[in-house]
CSV table of C-alpha atoms in Angstrom, one decimal:
chain,number,residue,atom,x,y,z
A,1,MET,CA,-36.3,22.8,41.1
A,2,THR,CA,-36.2,21.9,44.8
A,3,LYS,CA,-33.2,20.4,46.4
A,4,ALA,CA,-33.1,19.8,50.1
A,5,GLY,CA,-30.0,20.1,52.2
A,6,ASN,CA,-27.9,22.6,50.3
A,7,LYS,CA,-25.6,22.5,53.3
A,8,GLY,CA,-24.5,19.5,55.3
A,9,GLY,CA,-25.6,21.1,58.5
A,10,SER,CA,-29.3,21.1,57.5
A,11,LEU,CA,-29.2,17.3,56.8
A,12,ARG,CA,-27.5,16.7,60.1
A,13,ASP,CA,-30.4,18.4,61.8
A,14,LYS,CA,-32.7,15.8,60.2
A,15,LEU,CA,-30.5,12.9,61.2
A,16,ASP,CA,-32.0,10.8,64.0
A,17,GLY,CA,-29.4,8.3,65.1
A,18,ASN,CA,-28.7,6.4,61.9
A,19,GLU,CA,-32.0,7.4,60.2
A,20,LEU,CA,-32.3,10.3,57.8
A,21,ASP,CA,-35.8,11.2,56.7
A,22,LEU,CA,-36.1,13.3,53.5
A,23,SER,CA,-39.6,12.2,52.6
A,24,LEU,CA,-42.3,14.6,51.5
A,25,GLY,CA,-39.7,17.2,50.6
A,26,ASN,CA,-40.8,17.8,47.0
A,27,LEU,CA,-37.3,16.8,45.9
A,28,ASN,CA,-36.4,16.6,42.2
A,29,GLU,CA,-32.8,15.7,42.8
A,30,VAL,CA,-31.0,13.7,45.5
A,31,PRO,CA,-28.4,15.6,47.5
A,32,VAL,CA,-25.7,13.0,46.9
A,33,LYS,CA,-22.7,15.0,48.1
A,34,GLU,CA,-24.4,15.9,51.4
A,35,LEU,CA,-25.5,12.3,51.9
A,36,ALA,CA,-21.9,11.1,51.2
A,37,ALA,CA,-20.8,13.3,54.1
A,38,LEU,CA,-23.1,11.5,56.5
A,39,PRO,CA,-21.9,7.9,56.5
A,40,LYS,CA,-23.8,7.3,59.8
A,41,ALA,CA,-27.1,7.7,57.9
A,42,THR,CA,-27.5,4.0,57.0
A,43,VAL,CA,-31.3,4.3,56.8
A,44,LEU,CA,-32.5,6.8,54.2
A,45,ASP,CA,-36.1,7.7,53.4
A,46,LEU,CA,-36.7,9.5,50.1
A,47,SER,CA,-40.3,8.5,49.7
A,48,CYS,CA,-43.1,10.8,48.4
A,49,ASN,CA,-40.9,13.1,46.3
A,50,LYS,CA,-40.7,13.9,42.6
A,51,LEU,CA,-37.6,11.9,41.7
A,52,THR,CA,-37.4,10.7,38.1
A,53,VAL,CA,-33.9,9.5,38.0
A,54,LEU,CA,-31.1,8.6,40.4
A,55,PRO,CA,-27.6,9.9,39.4
A,56,SER,CA,-24.8,7.3,39.0
A,57,GLU,CA,-23.0,9.0,42.0
A,58,PHE,CA,-25.9,7.7,44.2
A,59,CYS,CA,-24.5,4.2,43.9
A,60,GLY,CA,-21.4,5.4,45.8
A,61,LEU,CA,-23.5,5.5,49.0
A,62,THR,CA,-22.4,2.0,49.9
A,63,HIS,CA,-23.1,2.6,53.6
A,64,LEU,CA,-26.9,2.5,53.0
A,65,VAL,CA,-28.6,-0.5,54.6
A,66,LYS,CA,-32.2,0.5,54.2
A,67,LEU,CA,-33.6,2.7,51.4
A,68,ASP,CA,-37.1,3.9,50.8
A,69,LEU,CA,-37.8,5.2,47.3
A,70,SER,CA,-41.5,4.5,47.2
A,71,LYS,CA,-44.0,6.9,45.6
A,72,ASN,CA,-41.7,8.7,43.3
A,73,LYS,CA,-41.5,8.8,39.4
A,74,LEU,CA,-38.4,6.7,38.9
A,75,GLN,CA,-38.4,5.1,35.4
A,76,GLN,CA,-35.2,3.3,35.8
A,77,LEU,CA,-32.4,2.6,38.3
A,78,PRO,CA,-28.7,3.4,37.6
A,79,ARG,CA,-26.8,0.6,35.7
A,80,ASP,CA,-24.3,0.2,38.6
A,81,PHE,CA,-27.1,0.1,41.3
A,82,GLY,CA,-25.5,-3.2,42.4
A,83,ARG,CA,-22.7,-1.3,44.1
A,84,LEU,CA,-25.0,-0.8,47.1
A,85,VAL,CA,-23.7,-4.1,48.4
A,86,ASN,CA,-24.8,-3.5,52.1
A,87,LEU,CA,-28.4,-2.8,51.1
A,88,GLN,CA,-30.8,-5.1,53.0
A,89,HIS,CA,-34.2,-3.4,52.7
A,90,LEU,CA,-35.4,-1.7,49.5
A,91,ASP,CA,-38.8,-0.2,48.9
A,92,LEU,CA,-39.6,0.7,45.3
A,93,LEU,CA,-43.4,0.8,45.6
A,94,ASN,CA,-45.4,2.9,43.2
A,95,ASN,CA,-42.8,4.1,40.7
A,96,ARG,CA,-42.6,3.7,36.9
A,97,LEU,CA,-40.0,0.9,36.7
A,98,VAL,CA,-40.3,-1.7,33.9
A,99,THR,CA,-37.0,-3.5,34.4
A,100,LEU,CA,-34.1,-3.7,36.8
A,101,PRO,CA,-30.5,-3.3,36.0
A,102,VAL,CA,-28.5,-6.5,35.6
A,103,SER,CA,-26.2,-5.3,38.4
A,104,PHE,CA,-29.2,-5.8,40.8
A,105,ALA,CA,-28.0,-9.4,41.1
A,106,GLN,CA,-25.0,-8.2,43.1
A,107,LEU,CA,-27.2,-7.0,46.0
A,108,LYS,CA,-26.3,-10.2,47.9
A,109,SER,CA,-27.3,-8.7,51.3
A,110,LEU,CA,-30.9,-7.8,50.1
A,111,LYS,CA,-33.5,-9.4,52.4
A,112,TRP,CA,-36.6,-7.3,51.7
A,113,LEU,CA,-38.0,-5.9,48.5
A,114,ASP,CA,-41.3,-4.3,47.4
A,115,LEU,CA,-42.0,-3.7,43.6
A,116,LYS,CA,-45.7,-3.3,43.7
A,117,ASP,CA,-47.5,-0.8,41.6
A,118,ASN,CA,-44.8,-0.6,38.9
A,119,PRO,CA,-45.4,-1.3,35.2
A,120,LEU,CA,-43.0,-4.3,35.4
A,121,ASP,CA,-42.1,-6.5,32.5
A,122,PRO,CA,-44.5,-9.5,32.7
A,123,ALA,CA,-41.7,-12.0,33.4
A,124,LEU,CA,-40.3,-9.8,36.2
A,125,ALA,CA,-43.7,-9.2,37.7
A,126,LYS,CA,-44.4,-12.9,37.8
A,127,VAL,CA,-41.2,-13.5,39.6
A,128,ALA,CA,-41.7,-10.6,42.1
A,129,GLY,CA,-45.2,-11.5,43.1
A,130,ASP,CA,-46.9,-9.6,45.9
A,131,CYS,CA,-45.4,-7.8,48.9
A,132,LEU,CA,-48.4,-7.7,51.3
A,133,ASP,CA,-46.6,-8.9,54.4
A,134,GLU,CA,-43.1,-9.4,55.7
A,135,LYS,CA,-42.9,-13.0,54.3
A,136,GLN,CA,-43.9,-12.1,50.8
A,137,CYS,CA,-41.5,-9.1,50.7
A,138,LYS,CA,-38.7,-11.4,51.7
A,139,GLN,CA,-39.7,-13.9,49.1
A,140,CYS,CA,-39.8,-11.1,46.5
A,141,ALA,CA,-36.3,-10.1,47.4
A,142,ASN,CA,-35.0,-13.7,47.2
A,143,LYS,CA,-36.8,-14.6,43.9
A,144,VAL,CA,-35.9,-11.3,42.2
A,145,LEU,CA,-32.2,-11.8,43.1
A,146,GLN,CA,-32.3,-15.3,41.7
A,147,HIS,CA,-34.0,-14.1,38.6
A,148,MET,CA,-31.6,-11.3,38.1
A,149,LYS,CA,-28.7,-13.7,38.6
A,150,THR,CA,-30.2,-15.9,35.9
A,151,VAL,CA,-30.6,-12.8,33.6
A,152,GLN,CA,-27.0,-11.8,34.4
A,153,ALA,CA,-25.7,-15.3,33.6
A,154,ASP,CA,-27.7,-15.4,30.4
A,155,GLN,CA,-26.3,-12.0,29.4
A,156,GLU,CA,-22.8,-13.2,30.3
A,157,ARG,CA,-23.3,-16.3,28.2
A,158,GLU,CA,-24.6,-14.2,25.4
A,159,LYS,CA,-21.7,-11.8,25.8
A,160,GLN,CA,-19.3,-14.8,25.8
A,161,ARG,CA,-21.0,-16.2,22.7
A,162,ARG,CA,-20.7,-12.9,20.9
A,163,LEU,CA,-17.1,-12.7,21.9
A,164,GLU,CA,-16.5,-16.2,20.7
A,165,VAL,CA,-18.3,-15.4,17.4
A,166,GLU,CA,-16.1,-12.3,17.1
A,167,ARG,CA,-13.0,-14.3,17.9
A,168,GLU,CA,-13.9,-16.9,15.3
A,169,ALA,CA,-14.6,-14.2,12.8
A,170,GLU,CA,-11.3,-12.6,13.7
A,171,LYS,CA,-9.5,-16.0,13.3
A,172,LYS,CA,-11.1,-16.5,9.9
A,173,ARG,CA,-10.1,-13.0,8.9
A,174,GLU,CA,-6.6,-13.6,10.1
A,175,ALA,CA,-6.5,-17.0,8.3
A,176,LYS,CA,-7.8,-15.4,5.2
A,177,GLN,CA,-5.2,-12.7,5.4
A,178,ARG,CA,-2.4,-15.3,6.0
A,179,ALA,CA,-3.6,-17.3,3.1
A,180,LYS,CA,-3.6,-14.1,1.0
A,181,GLU,CA,-0.1,-13.2,2.1
A,182,GLU,CA,1.1,-16.7,1.5
A,183,LYS,CA,-0.3,-16.7,-2.0
A,184,GLU,CA,1.4,-13.3,-2.6
A,185,ARG,CA,4.7,-14.7,-1.4
A,186,GLU,CA,4.3,-17.8,-3.6
A,187,LEU,CA,3.5,-15.6,-6.5
A,188,ARG,CA,6.6,-13.4,-5.9
A,189,LYS,CA,8.7,-16.5,-5.4
A,190,ARG,CA,7.5,-17.9,-8.7
A,191,GLU,CA,8.0,-14.6,-10.5
A,192,LYS,CA,11.5,-14.4,-9.1
A,193,ALA,CA,12.3,-17.9,-10.2
A,194,GLU,CA,10.9,-17.2,-13.7
A,195,GLU,CA,13.0,-14.0,-13.9
A,196,LYS,CA,16.1,-16.0,-12.8
A,197,GLU,CA,15.5,-18.7,-15.4
A,198,ARG,CA,14.9,-16.1,-18.1
A,199,ARG,CA,18.2,-14.3,-17.2
A,200,ARG,CA,20.0,-17.7,-17.2
A,201,LYS,CA,18.7,-18.5,-20.6
A,202,GLU,CA,19.8,-15.1,-21.9
A,203,TYR,CA,23.3,-15.6,-20.4
A,204,ASP,CA,23.6,-19.1,-22.0
A,205,ALA,CA,22.4,-17.7,-25.3
A,206,LEU,CA,24.9,-14.8,-25.2
A,207,LYS,CA,27.7,-17.2,-24.2
A,208,ALA,CA,26.8,-19.6,-27.1
A,209,SER,CA,26.7,-16.7,-29.5
A,210,LYS,CA,30.2,-15.6,-28.4
A,211,LYS,CA,31.5,-19.1,-28.9
A,212,GLU,CA,30.0,-19.2,-32.3
A,213,GLN,CA,31.6,-15.9,-33.3
A,214,GLU,CA,34.9,-17.2,-32.0
A,215,LYS,CA,34.6,-20.3,-34.2
A,216,LYS,CA,33.8,-18.4,-37.4
A,217,PRO,CA,37.2,-16.7,-37.9
A,218,LYS,CA,39.0,-20.0,-37.5
A,219,LYS,CA,36.8,-21.6,-40.1
A,220,GLU,CA,37.3,-18.7,-42.5
A,221,ASN,CA,41.1,-18.9,-42.0
A,222,ASN,CA,41.1,-22.6,-42.6
A,223,GLN,CA,39.0,-22.1,-45.7
A,224,ALA,CA,41.3,-19.3,-46.9
A,225,GLN,CA,44.4,-21.6,-46.4
A,226,LYS,CA,42.7,-24.4,-48.3
A,227,SER,CA,41.8,-22.1,-51.1
A,228,LYS,CA,45.3,-20.8,-51.3
A,229,SER,CA,46.9,-24.2,-51.3
A,230,GLY,CA,44.5,-25.8,-53.8
A,231,SER,CA,44.2,-23.0,-56.4
A,232,ARG,CA,46.8,-21.2,-58.6
A,233,PRO,CA,47.3,-17.5,-58.3
A,234,ARG,CA,45.4,-15.6,-60.9
A,235,LYS,CA,47.0,-13.0,-63.1
A,236,PRO,CA,45.7,-9.6,-62.7
A,237,PRO,CA,43.4,-8.6,-65.6
A,238,PRO,CA,45.0,-6.4,-68.2
A,239,ARG,CA,44.3,-2.8,-67.9
A,240,LYS,CA,41.9,-1.4,-70.5
A,241,HIS,CA,42.6,1.9,-72.2
A,242,THR,CA,40.0,4.5,-71.7
A,243,ARG,CA,38.3,5.9,-74.7
A,244,SER,CA,39.4,9.4,-74.0
A,245,TRP,CA,43.0,8.4,-73.8
A,246,ALA,CA,42.8,6.8,-77.3
A,247,VAL,CA,41.3,10.0,-78.8
A,248,LEU,CA,44.0,12.1,-77.2
A,249,LYS,CA,46.6,9.8,-78.5
A,250,LEU,CA,45.2,10.0,-82.0
A,251,LEU,CA,45.1,13.8,-81.8
A,252,LEU,CA,48.7,13.9,-80.6
A,253,LEU,CA,49.7,11.8,-83.6
A,254,LEU,CA,47.9,14.0,-86.0
A,255,LEU,CA,49.5,17.0,-84.4
A,256,LEU,CA,52.9,15.4,-84.6
A,257,PHE,CA,52.4,14.6,-88.3
A,258,CYS,CA,51.3,18.2,-89.0
A,259,VAL,CA,54.2,19.6,-87.0
A,260,ALA,CA,56.7,17.3,-88.6
A,261,GLY,CA,55.4,18.2,-92.1
A,262,GLY,CA,55.5,21.9,-91.3
A,263,LEU,CA,59.1,21.5,-90.0
A,264,VAL,CA,60.2,19.6,-93.0
A,265,ALA,CA,58.7,22.3,-95.3
A,266,CYS,CA,60.2,25.1,-93.3
A,267,ARG,CA,63.6,23.4,-93.1
A,268,VAL,CA,64.3,22.1,-96.6
A,269,THR,CA,62.2,24.3,-98.8
A,270,GLU,CA,62.4,27.9,-99.8
A,271,LEU,CA,59.6,28.7,-97.3
A,272,GLN,CA,62.1,28.8,-94.4
A,273,ARG,CA,62.5,32.5,-94.9
A,274,GLN,CA,58.9,33.2,-94.6
A,275,PRO,CA,57.7,34.8,-91.3
A,276,LEU,CA,55.6,31.8,-90.4
A,277,CYS,CA,58.4,29.3,-90.9
A,278,THR,CA,60.7,31.6,-88.9
A,279,ARG,CA,58.4,31.2,-85.9
A,280,VAL,CA,58.1,27.5,-86.6
A,281,ASN,CA,61.8,27.1,-86.7
A,282,ALA,CA,62.1,28.9,-83.4
A,283,VAL,CA,59.6,26.6,-81.8
A,284,TYR,CA,61.4,23.7,-83.2
A,285,ASP,CA,64.7,24.9,-81.7
A,286,ASN,CA,63.1,25.3,-78.3
A,287,ALA,CA,61.5,21.9,-78.5
A,288,LEU,CA,64.8,20.4,-79.4
A,289,ARG,CA,66.4,22.0,-76.3
A,290,GLY,CA,63.6,20.6,-74.2
A,291,LEU,CA,64.2,17.1,-75.6
A,292,ARG,CA,67.8,17.5,-74.7
A,293,SER,CA,66.8,18.1,-71.1
A,294,HIS,CA,64.9,14.8,-71.2
A,295,GLU,CA,61.7,16.2,-69.6
A,296,ILE,CA,59.4,15.5,-72.5
A,297,LEU,CA,61.1,12.2,-73.2
A,298,GLN,CA,60.7,11.1,-69.6
A,299,TRP,CA,57.0,12.0,-69.7
A,300,VAL,CA,56.5,10.0,-72.9
A,301,LEU,CA,58.3,7.0,-71.5
A,302,GLN,CA,56.3,7.0,-68.3
A,303,THR,CA,53.0,7.2,-70.3
A,304,ASP,CA,54.0,4.2,-72.4
A,305,SER,CA,54.9,2.2,-69.3
A,306,GLN,CA,51.5,2.9,-67.8
A,307,GLN,CA,49.8,1.7,-70.9
């Protein structure tokens, strides 16, 4: 890849007043840094090279007044080409340009333009026309600038329209979001009110239940007093003897009869000297002593009173 002017000194050698001729140099790239160091070079000739693109840094060479880029292989110009606000003469003959950047409309100082032998867009080609003499080239510059201003205005309007559409869409989204939030707030508010009403009803029900419970003892006391004052006291029902106690009593009576009979036989008959009667008499004597101590008698009396 060939690049002319690796050092600023070599470009200065080619500088003739304010003109710098780099044509026919077989250049693939533009030495932008070296050109920026030569602000006196207001006229730059880069024709008849192999340039396919211009770097965006090229647009910083705002000191350029006349620029010849003819007979290269440029397919497009940088987007910010309009920064070359001091440019008055521009030769783009015989390149591969189809369109021009919108910023081209900012070249308000442009007086001369040649776009021949480029595969231009039909609309742009019609506007540019021919550049066969000084007058036509000046008309080309004027018409192309007006056309690019129109394109720029159309694009700006389209941009504004898109921005407006986006703003409207954003407003609709915000309105929808606000409506959603408002609906959610109303829902929460309604749920809160329903919860408050439910709790109030529960509180009222609990309070009424307590009042009802407080009234019941009073009614029961009043009814009890009425029943006491209006009815006679009932006698407790007589106690019933259990069946076992009756059997025990019968057995005791039989035993007493037997004992009494045996005692009589052992006391008044001749059997009192018999060994059996001797033991019976001894038992009788012990029982008699017990009766005297009132233990058995007290037990009998208590049993009769319980019956």
